[in-house]
Short mmCIF file of C-alpha atoms and ligand atoms in Angstrom, two decimals:
data_model
loop_
_atom_site.label_atom_id
_atom_site.label_comp_id
_atom_site.label_asym_id
_atom_site.label_seq_id
_atom_site.Cartn_x
_atom_site.Cartn_y
_atom_site.Cartn_z
CA MET A 14 -18.50 88.92 55.45
CA THR A 15 -17.01 90.41 52.29
CA SER A 16 -17.50 88.13 49.31
CA PRO A 17 -14.19 87.44 47.55
CA SER A 18 -15.77 88.34 44.21
CA ALA A 19 -16.79 91.77 45.55
CA THR A 20 -13.15 92.77 45.68
CA GLU A 21 -12.36 91.78 42.09
CA GLY A 22 -11.29 94.62 39.86
CA THR A 23 -10.94 96.97 42.83
CA GLY A 24 -7.80 95.23 44.14
CA MET A 25 -7.63 92.50 46.73
CA PRO A 26 -7.83 93.31 50.46
CA SER A 27 -4.55 93.26 52.36
CA PHE A 28 -3.25 90.01 53.82
CA SER A 29 -4.27 91.17 57.27
CA GLU A 30 -7.87 91.74 56.09
CA LEU A 31 -7.83 88.40 54.27
CA ARG A 32 -6.66 86.67 57.47
CA GLY A 33 -9.75 87.97 59.26
CA GLN A 34 -12.01 86.87 56.39
CA LEU A 35 -10.47 83.41 56.19
CA TRP A 36 -10.82 82.96 59.96
CA GLN A 37 -14.48 83.99 59.71
CA ALA A 38 -15.10 81.42 56.93
CA VAL A 39 -13.22 78.71 58.84
CA SER A 40 -15.08 79.36 62.09
CA ASP A 41 -18.43 79.43 60.20
CA VAL A 42 -17.43 76.01 58.75
CA ASP A 43 -17.95 77.58 55.32
CA GLU A 44 -15.58 75.51 53.21
CA THR A 45 -16.84 76.84 49.86
CA HIS A 46 -16.16 80.42 50.89
CA ALA A 47 -12.75 79.60 52.39
CA VAL A 48 -11.63 77.84 49.21
CA ALA A 49 -12.95 80.64 46.97
CA LEU A 50 -11.15 83.17 49.14
CA VAL A 51 -7.72 81.54 48.94
CA ARG A 52 -8.11 80.96 45.18
CA CYS A 53 -8.99 84.63 44.63
CA ALA A 54 -6.10 85.69 46.83
CA VAL A 55 -3.61 83.67 44.73
CA GLU A 56 -5.03 85.08 41.50
CA ALA A 57 -5.09 88.69 42.67
CA HIS A 58 -1.62 88.68 44.23
CA ALA A 59 -0.04 86.76 41.32
CA ALA A 60 -0.41 89.90 39.19
CA GLY A 61 2.11 91.83 41.29
CA SER A 62 4.63 88.98 41.67
CA SER A 63 4.38 85.42 40.28
CA PRO A 64 1.77 82.68 40.79
CA GLN A 65 4.28 80.68 42.88
CA LYS A 66 5.14 83.64 45.15
CA ALA A 67 1.46 84.51 45.58
CA ALA A 68 0.60 80.88 46.39
CA GLU A 69 3.42 80.72 48.94
CA ARG A 70 2.20 83.89 50.66
CA VAL A 71 -1.34 82.53 50.79
CA LEU A 72 -0.11 79.27 52.37
CA LEU A 73 2.19 80.89 54.92
CA GLU A 74 0.38 84.16 55.65
CA LEU A 75 -3.25 83.01 55.44
CA VAL A 76 -3.66 79.26 55.88
CA ALA A 77 -0.90 78.66 58.48
CA PRO A 78 -2.10 81.51 60.78
CA ALA A 79 -5.70 80.27 60.49
CA GLN A 80 -4.54 76.83 61.62
CA GLU A 81 -2.44 78.30 64.44
CA ARG A 82 -5.46 80.30 65.60
CA VAL A 83 -7.50 77.08 65.80
CA GLY A 84 -4.99 75.89 68.42
CA VAL A 85 -5.11 79.15 70.39
CA GLU A 86 -8.93 79.16 70.44
CA TRP A 87 -9.09 75.47 71.42
CA ALA A 88 -6.62 76.01 74.29
CA ALA A 89 -8.75 78.98 75.47
CA ASN A 90 -11.84 76.72 75.30
CA THR A 91 -13.55 78.99 72.77
CA VAL A 92 -13.77 76.31 70.06
CA SER A 93 -14.68 72.66 70.63
CA ILE A 94 -12.73 69.61 69.47
CA ALA A 95 -15.34 69.03 66.74
CA GLN A 96 -14.98 72.65 65.50
CA GLU A 97 -11.20 72.21 65.57
CA HIS A 98 -11.50 69.07 63.40
CA ALA A 99 -13.81 70.90 60.94
CA ALA A 100 -11.42 73.86 60.75
CA THR A 101 -8.45 71.57 60.06
CA ALA A 102 -10.40 69.81 57.28
CA ILE A 103 -11.16 73.21 55.68
CA ASP A 104 -7.54 74.34 55.96
CA GLU A 105 -6.46 71.08 54.30
CA ARG A 106 -8.90 71.78 51.43
CA CYS A 107 -7.48 75.31 51.15
CA ILE A 108 -3.94 73.93 50.79
CA SER A 109 -5.11 71.57 48.02
CA ALA A 110 -6.93 74.42 46.30
CA VAL A 111 -3.82 76.61 46.34
CA ALA A 112 -1.68 73.71 45.06
CA ASP A 113 -4.18 73.01 42.25
CA ALA A 114 -4.36 76.69 41.33
CA CYS A 115 -0.62 76.99 40.95
CA PRO A 116 1.64 74.54 39.10
CA ALA A 117 4.81 73.55 40.93
CA GLY A 118 7.88 75.34 39.59
CA LEU A 119 9.93 72.13 39.19
CA GLU A 120 13.61 72.85 38.61
CA PRO A 121 15.69 69.70 38.08
CA GLU A 122 18.81 71.14 39.67
CA ARG A 123 17.06 71.84 42.98
CA GLY A 124 16.88 68.15 43.84
CA ARG A 125 14.42 65.75 45.41
CA VAL A 126 13.33 65.57 49.05
CA THR A 127 11.01 63.32 51.06
CA VAL A 128 8.72 64.91 53.66
CA ALA A 129 7.22 62.71 56.41
CA CYS A 130 5.88 62.86 59.95
CA VAL A 131 7.50 60.67 62.60
CA ASP A 132 5.77 57.51 63.77
CA GLY A 133 2.71 58.24 65.93
CA GLU A 134 2.51 61.87 64.81
CA TRP A 135 -0.93 62.87 63.46
CA HIS A 136 -0.11 66.53 62.82
CA ALA A 137 0.33 66.19 59.07
CA LEU A 138 -0.83 69.66 58.07
CA PRO A 139 2.42 71.44 59.07
CA ALA A 140 4.43 68.91 57.01
CA ARG A 141 2.05 69.37 54.09
CA LEU A 142 2.58 73.14 54.18
CA VAL A 143 6.35 72.65 54.12
CA ALA A 144 6.03 70.17 51.22
CA GLU A 145 3.85 72.51 49.13
CA VAL A 146 6.09 75.54 49.67
CA LEU A 147 9.19 73.56 48.67
CA ARG A 148 7.35 72.31 45.58
CA LEU A 149 6.48 75.90 44.65
CA ARG A 150 10.16 76.77 45.08
CA GLY A 151 11.19 74.15 42.53
CA TRP A 152 12.00 71.07 44.64
CA HIS A 153 10.70 67.61 43.70
CA VAL A 154 8.86 66.55 46.84
CA ASP A 155 7.64 63.11 47.89
CA TYR A 156 5.11 63.79 50.65
CA LEU A 157 4.41 60.74 52.84
CA GLY A 158 2.02 62.33 55.36
CA ALA A 159 1.30 61.38 59.00
CA GLN A 160 2.91 58.73 61.24
CA VAL A 161 5.52 56.99 59.09
CA PRO A 162 7.34 54.20 60.99
CA ALA A 163 11.15 54.50 60.72
CA GLU A 164 11.60 51.09 59.06
CA HIS A 165 9.03 51.90 56.34
CA LEU A 166 10.60 55.29 55.76
CA VAL A 167 14.01 53.65 55.26
CA MET A 168 12.53 50.98 52.95
CA TYR A 169 10.98 53.79 50.89
CA LEU A 170 14.31 55.63 50.72
CA HIS A 171 16.03 52.48 49.45
CA ARG A 172 13.58 52.38 46.53
CA ARG A 173 13.37 56.08 45.68
CA PHE A 174 16.30 58.47 45.63
CA SER A 175 16.15 61.49 47.93
CA ASP A 176 18.72 64.21 48.63
CA ALA A 177 17.28 64.66 52.12
CA VAL A 178 14.50 63.55 54.44
CA LEU A 179 12.44 66.29 56.07
CA LEU A 180 10.98 64.98 59.31
CA SER A 181 8.11 66.75 61.04
CA SER A 182 6.87 66.39 64.61
CA SER A 183 4.61 68.58 66.75
CA ILE A 184 4.33 66.55 69.95
CA PRO A 185 7.52 66.31 72.07
CA THR A 186 6.69 62.82 73.39
CA TYR A 187 7.57 61.47 69.93
CA LEU A 188 11.17 62.70 70.24
CA PRO A 189 12.55 59.22 71.10
CA VAL A 190 10.94 57.73 67.95
CA ALA A 191 12.07 60.79 65.96
CA HIS A 192 15.62 60.07 67.16
CA THR A 193 15.37 56.47 65.87
CA ALA A 194 14.06 57.73 62.51
CA ILE A 195 16.87 60.31 62.25
CA SER A 196 19.64 57.80 62.94
CA SER A 197 18.02 55.15 60.65
CA CYS A 198 17.86 57.59 57.70
CA GLN A 199 21.42 58.74 58.32
CA THR A 200 22.59 55.12 58.47
CA ALA A 201 20.91 54.65 55.07
CA GLY A 202 23.06 57.56 53.84
CA ILE A 203 20.38 60.26 53.72
CA PRO A 204 20.77 63.54 55.66
CA VAL A 205 17.85 64.63 57.82
CA LEU A 206 16.33 68.08 58.22
CA ALA A 207 13.93 68.17 61.18
CA GLY A 208 11.22 70.70 61.96
CA GLY A 209 8.07 71.30 63.97
CA ALA A 210 7.26 72.37 67.52
CA ALA A 211 8.40 69.02 69.06
CA PHE A 212 12.03 69.81 68.30
CA GLY A 213 12.02 72.62 70.88
CA PRO A 214 13.04 76.28 70.88
CA ASP A 215 15.45 76.92 67.99
CA GLY A 216 15.44 73.20 67.21
CA CYS A 217 17.59 72.39 70.26
CA TYR A 218 16.45 68.73 70.35
CA ALA A 219 17.06 68.23 66.61
CA ARG A 220 20.68 69.31 67.14
CA LEU A 221 20.97 67.02 70.17
CA MET A 222 19.95 64.17 67.85
CA GLN A 223 22.50 65.27 65.24
CA ALA A 224 19.88 66.35 62.69
CA HIS A 225 19.77 69.61 60.77
CA TRP A 226 16.88 71.90 61.67
CA ALA A 227 14.81 74.64 60.04
CA ALA A 228 12.18 76.89 61.59
CA ASP A 229 9.75 76.82 58.68
CA ALA A 230 9.39 76.12 54.97
CA VAL A 231 11.29 79.22 53.81
CA ASP A 232 14.14 78.46 56.21
CA ALA A 233 14.09 74.82 55.00
CA ASP A 234 14.60 76.02 51.42
CA ALA A 235 17.56 78.15 52.57
CA VAL A 236 19.15 75.27 54.53
CA LEU A 237 18.66 72.81 51.64
CA THR A 238 20.06 75.34 49.17
CA ARG A 239 23.19 75.82 51.29
CA GLY A 240 23.51 72.01 51.22
CA LEU A 241 23.33 69.51 54.04
CA GLU A 242 26.52 68.07 55.39
CA GLY A 243 26.71 64.37 54.41
CA PRO A 244 25.64 61.87 57.05
CA ALA A 245 28.90 59.88 56.92
CA ALA A 246 30.17 61.14 60.28
CA ARG A 247 26.77 60.61 61.85
CA ALA A 248 25.90 57.23 60.37
CA ALA A 249 25.82 53.79 61.96
CA ARG A 250 25.84 54.92 65.56
CA LEU A 251 23.71 53.76 68.46
CA VAL A 252 21.23 56.47 69.32
CA ASP A 253 22.36 56.24 72.97
CA ALA A 254 25.76 57.57 71.87
CA ASP A 255 24.11 60.98 71.26
CA LEU A 256 22.70 61.02 74.79
CA PRO A 257 25.25 59.81 77.35
CA HIS A 258 22.95 60.80 80.25
CA LEU A 259 20.73 57.80 79.36
CA GLY A 260 23.38 55.67 81.09
CA ASP A 261 21.69 56.38 84.45
CA GLN A 262 18.69 54.30 83.29
CA GLU A 263 16.16 56.81 84.66
CA TYR A 264 14.44 57.19 81.28
CA THR A 265 14.26 53.41 80.78
CA MET A 266 12.90 52.92 84.29
CA VAL A 267 10.16 55.55 83.95
CA ARG A 268 9.15 54.18 80.52
CA ARG A 269 9.09 50.62 81.81
CA THR A 270 7.04 51.36 84.95
CA ARG A 271 4.77 53.94 83.26
CA ARG A 272 1.49 52.05 83.85
CA GLN A 273 2.23 51.52 87.53
CA LEU A 274 3.27 55.18 87.94
CA VAL A 275 0.01 56.37 86.34
CA LYS A 276 -2.11 54.01 88.48
CA GLN A 277 -0.47 55.05 91.76
CA THR A 278 -0.57 58.75 90.84
CA LEU A 279 -4.29 58.50 90.05
CA ALA A 280 -4.93 56.89 93.46
CA ASP A 281 -2.86 59.56 95.27
CA VAL A 282 -4.55 62.41 93.38
CA GLU A 283 -7.95 61.08 94.35
CA GLU A 284 -6.87 61.19 97.96
CA GLY A 285 -5.27 64.66 97.79
CA PHE A 286 -8.03 66.25 95.68
CA PRO A 287 -11.32 65.13 97.30
CA ALA A 288 -13.46 66.88 94.63
CA MET A 289 -12.36 64.07 92.33
CA ARG A 290 -14.50 61.56 94.22
CA GLU A 291 -17.54 63.27 92.68
CA TYR A 292 -16.10 62.87 89.15
CA SER A 293 -18.09 60.97 86.49
CA GLU A 294 -16.51 57.97 84.76
CA TYR A 295 -15.78 60.22 81.76
CA GLN A 296 -13.98 62.81 83.95
CA ARG A 297 -11.96 60.07 85.66
CA GLU A 298 -10.86 58.71 82.29
CA ARG A 299 -9.75 62.21 81.17
CA THR A 300 -7.81 62.64 84.43
CA ALA A 301 -6.08 59.28 83.89
CA GLU A 302 -5.23 60.43 80.36
CA ASP A 303 -3.81 63.73 81.69
CA ILE A 304 -1.63 61.82 84.18
CA ASP A 305 -0.46 59.52 81.39
CA HIS A 306 0.56 62.62 79.37
CA ILE A 307 2.40 63.96 82.45
CA VAL A 308 4.39 60.72 82.90
CA ASN A 309 5.10 60.59 79.16
CA HIS A 310 6.45 64.16 79.16
CA LEU A 311 8.53 63.42 82.25
CA ALA A 312 10.07 60.45 80.41
CA THR A 313 10.75 62.64 77.36
CA ALA A 314 12.38 65.35 79.51
CA LEU A 315 14.64 62.61 80.92
CA TYR A 316 15.38 61.43 77.37
CA VAL A 317 16.60 64.84 76.22
CA ASP A 318 17.83 65.79 79.73
CA ASP A 319 15.94 69.07 79.75
CA PRO A 320 13.68 70.05 82.69
CA ALA A 321 12.35 72.96 80.57
CA LEU A 322 10.55 70.50 78.26
CA PHE A 323 8.51 69.23 81.21
CA THR A 324 7.94 72.70 82.69
CA ARG A 325 6.62 74.00 79.35
CA PHE A 326 4.17 71.09 79.22
CA ILE A 327 2.99 71.59 82.82
CA VAL A 328 2.47 75.35 82.33
CA TRP A 329 0.57 74.64 79.06
CA THR A 330 -1.59 72.02 80.82
CA ALA A 331 -2.27 74.48 83.67
CA ASP A 332 -3.48 77.09 81.15
CA VAL A 333 -5.71 74.54 79.39
CA LEU A 334 -7.20 73.38 82.72
CA THR A 335 -7.72 76.96 83.96
CA ALA A 336 -9.60 77.83 80.75
CA ARG A 337 -11.92 74.91 81.56
CA GLY A 338 -12.57 75.97 85.15
CA VAL A 339 -10.20 73.42 86.71
CA PRO A 340 -7.69 75.10 89.07
CA ALA A 341 -4.03 74.81 88.04
CA TYR A 342 -3.10 73.77 91.60
CA SER A 343 -4.99 70.49 90.95
CA LEU A 344 -1.78 69.41 89.16
CA LEU A 345 0.27 69.65 92.39
CA PRO A 346 -0.92 66.34 93.96
CA ALA A 347 0.11 64.51 90.74
CA LEU A 348 3.58 66.12 90.77
CA GLY A 349 3.91 65.33 94.51
CA SER A 350 2.92 61.70 94.03
CA LEU A 351 5.43 61.22 91.18
CA HIS A 352 8.11 62.91 93.31
CA ARG A 353 7.52 60.41 96.14
CA GLN A 354 7.46 57.41 93.79
CA LEU A 355 10.66 58.49 92.05
CA ASN A 356 12.45 59.63 95.19
CA ASP A 357 15.62 57.64 94.40
CA PHE A 358 16.01 59.18 90.92
CA PRO A 359 17.80 62.56 91.04
CA ARG A 360 17.11 63.70 87.47
CA SER A 361 13.40 62.86 87.77
CA THR A 362 12.94 64.62 91.11
CA GLY A 363 14.90 67.63 89.82
CA ILE A 364 12.59 67.93 86.79
CA LEU A 365 9.48 67.59 89.00
CA THR A 366 10.78 70.20 91.47
CA THR A 367 11.48 72.72 88.69
CA ALA A 368 7.97 72.29 87.25
CA ARG A 369 6.37 72.58 90.68
CA GLY A 370 8.30 75.81 91.23
CA ALA A 371 7.01 77.27 87.94
CA LEU A 372 3.46 76.28 88.82
CA THR A 373 3.49 77.74 92.32
CA ALA A 374 5.58 80.86 91.58
CA GLY A 375 3.69 81.96 88.47
CA ARG A 376 0.17 83.08 87.83
CA HIS A 377 -0.85 79.40 87.92
CA ALA A 378 -0.63 79.11 91.70
C1 B12 B 402 -4.88 70.61 64.09
C2 B12 B 402 -4.29 70.04 65.34
C3 B12 B 402 -4.49 68.67 65.60
C4 B12 B 402 -5.12 67.73 64.58
C5 B12 B 402 -4.03 67.44 63.49
C6 B12 B 402 -4.64 67.20 62.11
C7 B12 B 402 -3.66 67.36 60.99
N1 B12 B 402 -4.05 66.78 59.87
O1 B12 B 402 -2.60 67.95 61.05
C8 B12 B 402 -5.50 66.50 65.48
C9 B12 B 402 -6.94 66.62 65.90
C10 B12 B 402 -5.27 65.14 64.85
C11 B12 B 402 -4.63 66.73 66.72
C12 B12 B 402 -4.36 65.75 67.67
C13 B12 B 402 -3.65 65.97 68.83
N2 B12 B 402 -3.16 67.15 69.25
CO1 B12 B 402 -3.09 68.74 68.17
N3 B12 B 402 -3.10 70.43 67.36
C14 B12 B 402 -3.55 70.86 66.23
C15 B12 B 402 -3.28 72.37 66.09
C16 B12 B 402 -4.58 73.11 66.43
C17 B12 B 402 -2.78 72.87 64.76
C18 B12 B 402 -1.48 72.22 64.22
C19 B12 B 402 -1.05 72.97 63.00
O2 B12 B 402 -1.34 72.58 61.90
N4 B12 B 402 -0.43 74.16 63.22
C20 B12 B 402 -0.15 75.11 62.18
C21 B12 B 402 1.24 74.98 61.65
C22 B12 B 402 1.35 75.87 60.43
O3 B12 B 402 2.17 75.46 62.60
P1 B12 B 402 3.40 74.56 63.12
O4 B12 B 402 2.88 73.25 63.56
O5 B12 B 402 4.15 75.33 64.11
O6 B12 B 402 4.29 74.32 61.80
C23 B12 B 402 5.17 75.29 61.28
C24 B12 B 402 6.59 75.12 61.83
O7 B12 B 402 6.63 74.47 63.08
C25 B12 B 402 7.34 74.42 60.75
N5 B12 B 402 7.36 72.97 60.64
C26 B12 B 402 6.47 72.04 61.01
N6 B12 B 402 6.89 70.80 60.62
C27 B12 B 402 8.06 70.97 59.97
C28 B12 B 402 8.93 70.06 59.36
C29 B12 B 402 10.09 70.53 58.75
C30 B12 B 402 11.02 69.56 58.11
C31 B12 B 402 10.40 71.91 58.77
C32 B12 B 402 11.64 72.40 58.15
C33 B12 B 402 9.54 72.83 59.39
C34 B12 B 402 8.38 72.34 59.97
O8 B12 B 402 6.74 74.91 59.59
C35 B12 B 402 5.32 75.01 59.79
C36 B12 B 402 4.76 76.05 58.86
O9 B12 B 402 5.30 77.32 59.13
C37 B12 B 402 -2.16 72.57 67.16
C38 B12 B 402 -2.06 73.99 67.72
C39 B12 B 402 -0.97 74.83 67.06
N7 B12 B 402 -0.92 76.06 67.42
O10 B12 B 402 -0.17 74.39 66.28
C40 B12 B 402 -2.52 71.48 68.16
C41 B12 B 402 -1.45 70.90 69.08
C42 B12 B 402 -0.14 70.71 68.33
N8 B12 B 402 -2.01 69.60 69.47
C43 B12 B 402 -1.81 69.30 70.69
C44 B12 B 402 -2.21 68.09 71.33
C45 B12 B 402 -1.98 67.96 72.83
C46 B12 B 402 -2.78 67.05 70.58
C47 B12 B 402 -3.21 65.68 71.12
C48 B12 B 402 -2.22 65.01 72.08
C49 B12 B 402 -4.58 65.87 71.76
C50 B12 B 402 -5.13 64.64 72.46
N9 B12 B 402 -5.24 64.76 73.75
O11 B12 B 402 -5.39 63.65 71.84
C51 B12 B 402 -3.37 64.86 69.82
C52 B12 B 402 -2.08 64.13 69.44
C53 B12 B 402 -2.26 63.26 68.23
C54 B12 B 402 -0.97 62.66 67.74
N10 B12 B 402 -0.69 61.43 68.09
O12 B12 B 402 -0.21 63.31 67.03
C55 B12 B 402 -1.06 70.40 71.44
C56 B12 B 402 0.40 70.04 71.72
C57 B12 B 402 0.82 70.61 73.06
C58 B12 B 402 2.06 69.97 73.59
N11 B12 B 402 2.69 70.68 74.47
O13 B12 B 402 2.46 68.91 73.27
C59 B12 B 402 -1.29 71.63 70.48
C60 B12 B 402 -0.17 72.68 70.49
C61 B12 B 402 -2.64 72.21 70.90
C62 B12 B 402 -2.68 73.51 71.67
N12 B12 B 402 -3.57 74.37 71.30
O14 B12 B 402 -2.03 73.80 72.58
N13 B12 B 402 -4.18 68.02 66.77
#
């Protein structure tokens, strides 16, 4: 691999070359090299622009893609969970190194924001990237990190002024708790800007929950600069008022009977997929976990009334299973069992039928 110092004086490699080098360092679990590389990149690129601009490019064009690639390689079963953890730790160190190498460009008139992940959400790195970029662009940022319960977030906001709360979530099953956090902050008088993969394509679920949305850190800066509409019209409402379809009680019923649904589905799958009888205890536990994720995503699709949320999850799960030598059609008995158990619930059976169609019609069959 090219040493970062070897490029000094002769000009830094392009961002695309640097991406390859950073990925190499991350996959070799070579933290020292990764940190040296991002520091050199900030220094070298600062000459042509400003330290803040160079730092932002390094965060968004080097560190973020490296972290995204970890996910792609894990899904394809080419890196293990342990390697994924090591890579994330290195990427976190790289973000700190970039932040240390470049003072925040604090501008009092830009205002103060609080960045936090919703309760239960462990994916703190995306929120941290957003926080650092906003800091570089002159915002005062209070970064609260992973899984912040709504009541503690609101207590914090009562003590420390914020122009807006930026809420991050990567996993769609946290959308109901995200909704509670959004409405609690708005009730406390603080507008909310949501972001992260959980909020769906183009932030459709953020809008459903009456929050503002931005695709990434640069977009967040633009939205905050335009100004967020005050929360007055959105405050002090019951979250159910945003989602009238919850009146059919299907979401509540699936949530309430989740354990029983998982247990029965596991039993039915064992019957419909005889290979499972040879499974080890460890494999059985993973299967139970997968079924729990399926029921949880079904509940979330009911919550936002969007079959596509569930279909995306099933297709993703099918890809992950296929990469691990488990046939995608092994998901069909689970979908069939849930369909039978929820036969009296039209929205649930509709969601299950749509996902089954995607699984059997596509390359996953
Ligand atoms: C690292 C990682 C983890 C780490 C997180 C560590 C950390 N400190 O962040 C750990 C190991 C904890 C983890 C756990 C899990 N993970 Co994970 N994880 C990832 C991974 C590989 C990278 C996440 C990341 O940092 N991405 C890079 C950032 C830069 O991209 P981004 O998230 O899209 O963020 C950008 C924008 O969305 C936006 N944005 C994000 N937040 C916000 C907020 C605001 C306000 C704004 C404006 C914008 C914004 O700006 C960001 C920068 O451009 C992803 C794969 C992936 N491709 O993302 C899986 C992934 C998110 N994880 C996944 C899963 C399933 C899980 C687990 C459920 C696994 C399990 N079975 O236990 C748990 C859930 C834990 C929990 N309760 O949250 C799945 C989710 C799939 C799905 N359909 O739900 C993914 C997609 C894996 C995959 N390859 O498919 N994970």
